[in-house]
Amino acid sequence: MFFKKHLFTLAALTLFALTAMTLDAAALGITNSSASEIHAIYISSSGTDNWEENIIEGYMLPPGNEVDVQIPSGYGQFDLRVEDGSGNYEEYLGFPGNTSQINLHGGGDSEYR
């Protein structure tokens, strides 16, 4: 009985935390219109020196494909750092916080809405 009670409490806390994270997250679609596979996408609030976690950890985004991710809401502006499988990277800077779709063309060129 002790185990079941604590398992229920743990499940309730996990559900609460996931709900809170969902409420504090915004949907963002990212399309890879470049010629390279994307192996990592890092996001950060504009004006900061550090990149946050890889938002496609464990996945690869081939050219011509799209991924939908959840990003922290509340950014006034945000930046992306995109890496290929060899660690080469490009930075895309100054997306408005309410951006819902980004089309990455490569070479730092992009479109958003």
Coordinates of C-alpha atoms in Angstrom, one line a residue:
M1 CA 0.0 0.0 0.0
F2 CA 2.9 2.4 0.8
F3 CA 4.3 1.9 -2.7
K4 CA 1.0 2.4 -4.4
K5 CA 0.4 5.6 -2.5
H6 CA 3.8 7.1 -3.4
L7 CA 3.5 5.9 -7.0
F8 CA 0.2 7.8 -7.3
T9 CA 1.8 10.9 -5.8
L10 CA 4.7 10.7 -8.2
A11 CA 2.3 10.2 -11.1
A12 CA 0.3 13.3 -10.0
L13 CA 3.4 15.4 -9.6
T14 CA 4.7 14.4 -13.0
L15 CA 1.3 15.2 -14.7
F16 CA 1.3 18.6 -12.9
A17 CA 4.9 19.3 -14.1
L18 CA 4.1 18.3 -17.7
T19 CA 0.9 20.4 -17.7
A20 CA 2.9 23.4 -16.3
M21 CA 5.6 22.9 -19.0
T22 CA 2.9 22.7 -21.7
L23 CA 1.3 25.9 -20.5
D24 CA 4.7 27.7 -20.6
A25 CA 5.6 26.4 -24.1
A26 CA 4.7 27.6 -27.6
A27 CA 4.4 25.5 -30.7
L28 CA 7.0 26.2 -33.5
G29 CA 7.2 24.5 -36.9
I30 CA 10.7 24.4 -38.4
T31 CA 11.1 23.4 -42.1
N32 CA 14.5 22.5 -43.5
S33 CA 14.7 24.0 -46.9
S34 CA 18.5 23.8 -47.0
A35 CA 20.5 21.2 -48.8
S36 CA 21.9 19.8 -45.5
E37 CA 20.6 17.4 -42.9
I38 CA 20.0 19.2 -39.6
H39 CA 21.2 17.2 -36.5
A40 CA 20.8 19.8 -33.8
I41 CA 18.7 23.0 -33.3
Y42 CA 19.6 25.1 -30.3
I43 CA 17.4 28.0 -29.1
S44 CA 18.1 30.9 -26.9
S45 CA 16.6 34.2 -26.0
S46 CA 18.1 36.9 -28.1
G47 CA 20.9 38.8 -26.4
T48 CA 22.1 35.9 -24.3
D49 CA 25.5 34.3 -24.7
N50 CA 24.5 30.7 -24.0
W51 CA 22.5 28.3 -26.1
E52 CA 19.8 26.2 -24.4
E53 CA 19.3 22.5 -25.1
N54 CA 19.0 20.8 -28.5
I55 CA 15.3 20.9 -29.2
I56 CA 15.5 17.9 -31.7
E57 CA 17.8 15.8 -29.5
G58 CA 18.0 12.3 -30.9
Y59 CA 16.5 13.2 -34.3
M60 CA 17.7 14.3 -37.6
L61 CA 15.8 16.7 -39.9
P62 CA 16.4 15.9 -43.6
P63 CA 16.2 18.5 -46.4
G64 CA 12.6 19.2 -47.3
N65 CA 11.1 18.0 -44.0
E66 CA 9.5 19.8 -41.1
V67 CA 9.5 19.2 -37.4
D68 CA 7.1 20.6 -34.8
V69 CA 8.6 21.5 -31.5
Q70 CA 7.7 23.1 -28.2
I71 CA 9.8 26.1 -27.2
P72 CA 9.6 28.2 -24.0
S73 CA 7.0 30.9 -24.3
G74 CA 7.8 34.4 -23.1
Y75 CA 10.7 35.1 -25.4
G76 CA 10.6 38.7 -26.7
Q77 CA 12.9 37.6 -29.4
F78 CA 14.8 34.3 -29.9
D79 CA 17.7 32.9 -31.9
L80 CA 18.5 29.5 -33.4
R81 CA 21.7 27.7 -33.9
V82 CA 21.5 24.9 -36.4
E83 CA 24.2 22.1 -36.8
D84 CA 24.8 19.4 -39.4
G85 CA 26.2 16.0 -38.6
S86 CA 29.8 17.3 -38.8
G87 CA 29.2 20.0 -36.2
N88 CA 29.2 22.8 -38.8
Y89 CA 26.7 25.4 -37.8
E90 CA 24.7 28.5 -38.9
E91 CA 22.9 31.0 -36.7
Y92 CA 19.6 32.5 -37.4
L93 CA 19.0 35.6 -35.3
G94 CA 16.1 37.8 -34.1
F95 CA 12.9 35.9 -34.5
P96 CA 9.9 37.6 -32.8
G97 CA 8.6 35.8 -29.8
N98 CA 5.3 35.0 -31.4
T99 CA 6.8 33.2 -34.4
S100 CA 5.0 30.0 -35.2
Q101 CA 6.7 28.8 -38.4
I102 CA 10.3 29.1 -39.6
N103 CA 11.6 28.0 -43.0
L104 CA 15.4 27.6 -42.9
H105 CA 17.1 28.0 -46.4
G106 CA 20.7 27.7 -45.3
G107 CA 23.5 30.3 -45.1
G108 CA 21.6 32.1 -42.3
D109 CA 18.7 32.9 -44.7
S110 CA 15.2 32.2 -43.4
E111 CA 11.5 33.1 -43.6
Y112 CA 9.2 33.2 -40.6
R113 CA 5.6 33.9 -39.7

